[in-house]
Amino acid sequence: MSALSANTDGLRRRRAVNRLMEAIATAAAFAAVVVLGIMVVSVARRGGAAIDLNLFTKTPHPFSFTNQPSGLANAFVGTAVIVGIATAMAVPVGVLSAIYLNEFARARVAFLIALALDVLNGVPAIVVGIFVFALIVVHHGQSALAGSFALSILMIPLIARATQEVLALVPQATREGSLALGVSRWRTTLGVVLPQTIGAIVTGTTLAVARVAGETAPLLFTSSIVGDRLQWNPHLALASVPLKIFEYSESPDPADHARAWAAALVLISFVLVASITARALAARSRRRMGLHR
Amino acid sequence: MATAVTIQPERRVDLTPQATLPPPERRETVFDIRGLTARYGGVPAISDVSMEIYENLVTAVIGPSGCGKSTFIRCLNRMNDLVPAFRAEGEILYHGLDLHGPGIDPVAVRRRIGMVFQKPNPFPKSIYDNVAFGLRALGMKDGLDGRVEHALTQAALWDEVKGRLKMSALELSGGQQQRLCIARAIAVEPDVVLLDEPASALDPIATSSIEDLMHELKRDYTFVIVTHNMQQAARVADMTAFFSLSPAGEDGRRSGMLVEYDATQKIFTTPADRRTEDYVTGRFG
Ligand SMILES: Nc1ncnc2c1ncn2[C@@H]1O[C@H](COP(=O)(O)OP(=O)(O)OP(=O)(O)O)[C@@H](O)[C@H]1O
Ligand SMILES: [Mg+2]
């Protein structure tokens, strides 16, 4: 029998195992998609009806059980401010640590930093919340800034890892081309390496924003004692969408429940759109880099 | 003795390297290399290389694969500093200054000693920005357009790209990319240009345009070129260094060494060393 014949028993068994594993993996992948689908549909069914302009333009009406227009404008503004500031804090730190990790650190230091980023990535959000509470809130009280700081801690490892992965793909020859001109390493990094990674930085940031926009636990400690007025000032504690969802879910007023579902639908849609955009951007920048090699 | 290598007739007689090779007493030394040993992770890639490289000449480095040609030339502008496991011993005096001495900044070294690599490595930028990047980074911003045009002209690329300077350099052909890399290197006005097999990925026409370029430019620059191609060495170089692998030592390891260094004509017609003769006549690998 030829060595390439398909009729040996071992081969047949291996084929069967292979097919079984493939089926299990496919089923698991489908299960994930199905869970997401069911979640989106059920949130949409319950919240869809309550999505109207008032939701975004009006603050909560002071009384429950009223037909007066009511909305969550303060929560959307609060989340936008908190996440916006968190992004502004996390992007420079994340990108710079990725640059240091990939371009400057010696092997051992790089290993430590990568490890630290991974651990940070795994720290539960509530632990970050308590940490920021003890560090800032205990002394200065709650504020959107404290909330942003907590969220930025969650964003940094995501942004840093996304950036570092693409920095590692930039060919060494590109760096050498610049260094051989007598250009410093910093100038080389900023001038010829970093421009190739902008796409990845945007992608990583978008994913990180999507990830923290719905975070509740860190804000519970840092920005939860809030009124219903529309506020922009980050020195004050600001309302946020996830906390409002939690609060309304406990309300006796069914209209509040509907608004909580509506807010959840907005949040989930935002995450979906952001993730899809991020994937598209990532695919595009990878294609571009492919050209470079 | 008949050599297997035919030294091709020069296209322009006045540029024949041998015609321009000044007698030893009139050569200016740029590099004085003394006992250079270079190791990667403790393993020597070249051992005890001593030679002088002269100003406004083209010096070729030839030899079999793995004999340390790239390692050698990358020592000359401290490009190997980027390799963590790399260590060099011995002296490389550049105009009398030890390149590995204390207080020498490798960035400043590379500022004076440029390099063109085997594989064209244009930046993922426009043609214009490829040349302008170094000029801007090094503060040579006055008359930027003129400098870019001059460098591209010197690299014999201007006529081909002058209408599309905004185009991505990655859309150029391999030969054009390599000339762009040469333009980029000479735009910042170094003293020395090191070329590590610059033509190995190019067709004969692109290769010969790069060789012509070196003939043209050596009035202003000192060139050191690594090449696998002996005809190329014979055509472009005034001086030629033949590197080879040493016989296996006690540990069974072989490292690169300089076998012979002389005027190109001598190396290719009447080499002093048997190994050189074997190599240039094609009897050895
Ligand atoms: N970055 C590196 N790390 C470890 N060893 C290296 C490195 N670069 C080169 N070497 C080793 O040094 C020796 C000489 O390599 P080098 O590239 O200098 O040879 P070469 O003469 O340029 O060869 P080729 O003609 O194939 O380009 C080889 O044994 C190689 O394995
Ligand atoms: Mg080489």
Coordinates of C-alpha atoms in Angstrom, one line a residue, chain A residues 95-273:
Chain A
V95 CA 1.0 54.6 22.7
L96 CA 4.1 55.8 24.5
S97 CA 4.3 52.6 26.5
A98 CA 4.0 50.6 23.3
I99 CA 6.7 52.6 21.7
Y100 CA 9.0 52.2 24.7
L101 CA 8.2 48.5 24.9
N102 CA 8.8 47.8 21.2
E103 CA 11.5 50.4 20.2
F104 CA 13.6 51.1 23.3
A105 CA 13.3 48.6 26.1
R106 CA 15.9 45.9 26.5
A107 CA 14.5 42.4 26.3
R108 CA 14.0 41.8 30.0
V109 CA 12.4 45.2 30.6
A110 CA 10.2 44.7 27.6
F111 CA 9.1 41.3 29.0
L112 CA 8.2 43.0 32.4
I113 CA 6.2 45.7 30.7
A114 CA 4.4 43.3 28.5
L115 CA 3.6 41.2 31.6
A116 CA 2.4 44.3 33.5
L117 CA 0.1 45.3 30.7
D118 CA -1.4 41.8 30.5
V119 CA -2.0 41.8 34.3
L120 CA -3.5 45.3 34.1
N121 CA -5.7 44.0 31.3
G122 CA -7.0 41.3 33.6
V123 CA -7.6 43.4 36.7
P124 CA -11.4 43.5 37.4
A125 CA -13.0 46.8 36.9
I126 CA -14.3 46.9 40.4
V127 CA -10.7 46.7 41.7
V128 CA -9.7 49.6 39.6
G129 CA -12.7 51.4 41.0
I130 CA -11.7 50.8 44.6
F131 CA -8.1 51.8 43.8
V132 CA -9.2 55.1 42.4
F133 CA -11.6 55.6 45.2
A134 CA -8.8 55.2 47.8
L135 CA -6.4 57.3 45.7
I136 CA -8.5 60.2 44.7
V137 CA -12.1 60.1 45.8
V138 CA -11.3 59.8 49.5
H139 CA -9.4 63.0 49.4
H140 CA -11.1 65.0 46.7
G141 CA -14.6 63.6 46.5
Q142 CA -16.3 62.1 43.5
S143 CA -15.8 63.6 40.0
A144 CA -16.0 62.8 36.4
L145 CA -12.2 63.2 36.3
A146 CA -11.8 60.4 38.9
G147 CA -14.1 58.3 36.8
S148 CA -12.1 59.0 33.7
F149 CA -8.9 58.1 35.5
A150 CA -10.4 54.8 36.5
L151 CA -11.6 54.1 32.9
S152 CA -8.2 55.1 31.4
I153 CA -6.5 52.5 33.5
L154 CA -8.7 49.9 31.8
M155 CA -8.0 51.4 28.4
I156 CA -4.2 51.7 28.6
P157 CA -3.4 48.0 28.2
L158 CA -5.8 47.6 25.2
I159 CA -4.3 50.6 23.4
A160 CA -0.8 49.7 24.2
R161 CA -1.1 46.1 23.1
A162 CA -2.9 47.0 19.8
T163 CA -0.1 49.6 19.1
Q164 CA 2.7 47.3 20.0
E165 CA 1.5 44.5 17.8
V166 CA 1.7 46.7 14.8
L167 CA 4.9 48.3 15.8
A168 CA 6.4 44.8 15.8
L169 CA 5.2 44.4 12.1
V170 CA 7.1 47.5 10.9
P171 CA 10.1 46.1 9.1
Q172 CA 13.5 46.7 10.7
A173 CA 14.7 47.8 7.3
T174 CA 12.5 50.9 7.5
R175 CA 14.1 51.9 10.8
E176 CA 17.6 51.2 9.5
G177 CA 17.0 53.4 6.5
S178 CA 16.3 56.3 8.7
L179 CA 19.0 55.6 11.3
A180 CA 21.6 55.3 8.5
L181 CA 20.9 58.9 7.7
G182 CA 22.1 59.9 11.1
V183 CA 18.6 60.5 12.3
S184 CA 18.0 59.9 16.0
R185 CA 16.0 57.0 17.2
W186 CA 13.2 59.2 18.5
R187 CA 13.0 61.1 15.3
T188 CA 13.0 57.8 13.4
T189 CA 10.2 56.4 15.6
L190 CA 8.1 59.5 15.2
G191 CA 8.9 60.1 11.5
V192 CA 8.9 56.7 9.8
V193 CA 7.7 54.1 12.3
L194 CA 4.7 55.7 14.0
P195 CA 3.0 57.0 10.8
Q196 CA 2.6 53.3 9.8
T197 CA 0.8 52.5 13.0
I198 CA -1.8 55.3 13.1
G199 CA -4.4 52.8 11.8
A200 CA -3.7 50.4 14.6
I201 CA -3.8 53.1 17.2
V202 CA -7.2 54.3 16.0
T203 CA -8.4 50.7 16.0
G204 CA -7.1 49.9 19.5
T205 CA -8.6 53.2 20.8
T206 CA -12.0 52.5 19.3
L207 CA -12.1 49.0 20.8
A208 CA -11.0 50.4 24.1
V209 CA -13.7 53.1 24.1
A210 CA -16.3 50.4 23.2
R211 CA -15.0 48.3 26.1
V212 CA -15.2 51.0 28.8
A213 CA -18.3 53.0 27.7
G214 CA -20.5 50.4 29.5
E215 CA -18.3 50.0 32.5
T216 CA -20.3 50.4 35.7
A217 CA -18.2 49.4 38.7
P218 CA -15.4 52.0 38.4
L219 CA -18.0 54.8 38.1
L220 CA -19.9 53.5 41.1
F221 CA -17.0 54.6 43.3
T222 CA -16.0 57.7 41.4
S223 CA -19.0 59.4 39.7
S224 CA -22.3 58.1 41.1
I225 CA -23.6 60.7 43.5
V226 CA -25.3 62.8 40.9
G227 CA -28.4 64.9 40.4
D228 CA -30.6 65.0 37.3
R229 CA -29.3 68.3 35.9
L230 CA -27.4 68.4 32.7
Q231 CA -23.8 69.0 33.5
W232 CA -20.6 69.2 31.5
N233 CA -18.1 70.1 34.2
P234 CA -15.7 67.2 34.8
H235 CA -14.8 68.4 38.2
L236 CA -18.3 67.4 39.3
A237 CA -19.6 63.8 39.5
L238 CA -21.5 63.3 36.3
A239 CA -24.3 60.9 35.5
S240 CA -23.5 58.0 33.2
V241 CA -25.4 55.6 31.0
P242 CA -24.5 52.4 32.7
L243 CA -25.3 53.7 36.2
K244 CA -28.5 55.2 35.0
I245 CA -29.5 51.8 33.5
F246 CA -28.8 50.2 36.9
E247 CA -30.8 52.9 38.7
Y248 CA -33.8 52.8 36.4
S249 CA -33.9 49.0 36.5
E250 CA -34.9 49.4 40.2
S251 CA -37.5 52.1 39.6
P252 CA -41.1 51.3 40.4
D253 CA -42.1 53.2 37.2
P254 CA -42.4 50.9 34.1
A255 CA -41.6 53.9 31.9
D256 CA -38.2 54.0 33.6
H257 CA -37.7 50.4 32.8
A258 CA -38.4 51.1 29.2
R259 CA -35.9 54.0 29.3
A260 CA -33.3 51.7 30.9
W261 CA -33.8 49.2 28.0
A262 CA -33.6 52.0 25.5
A263 CA -30.3 53.3 27.1
A264 CA -29.0 49.7 27.0
L265 CA -29.9 49.5 23.3
V266 CA -28.0 52.7 22.6
L267 CA -25.0 51.4 24.5
I268 CA -25.0 48.1 22.7
S269 CA -25.5 49.7 19.3
F270 CA -22.6 52.0 20.0
V271 CA -20.4 49.1 21.0
L272 CA -21.4 47.2 17.9
V273 CA -20.8 50.1 15.5

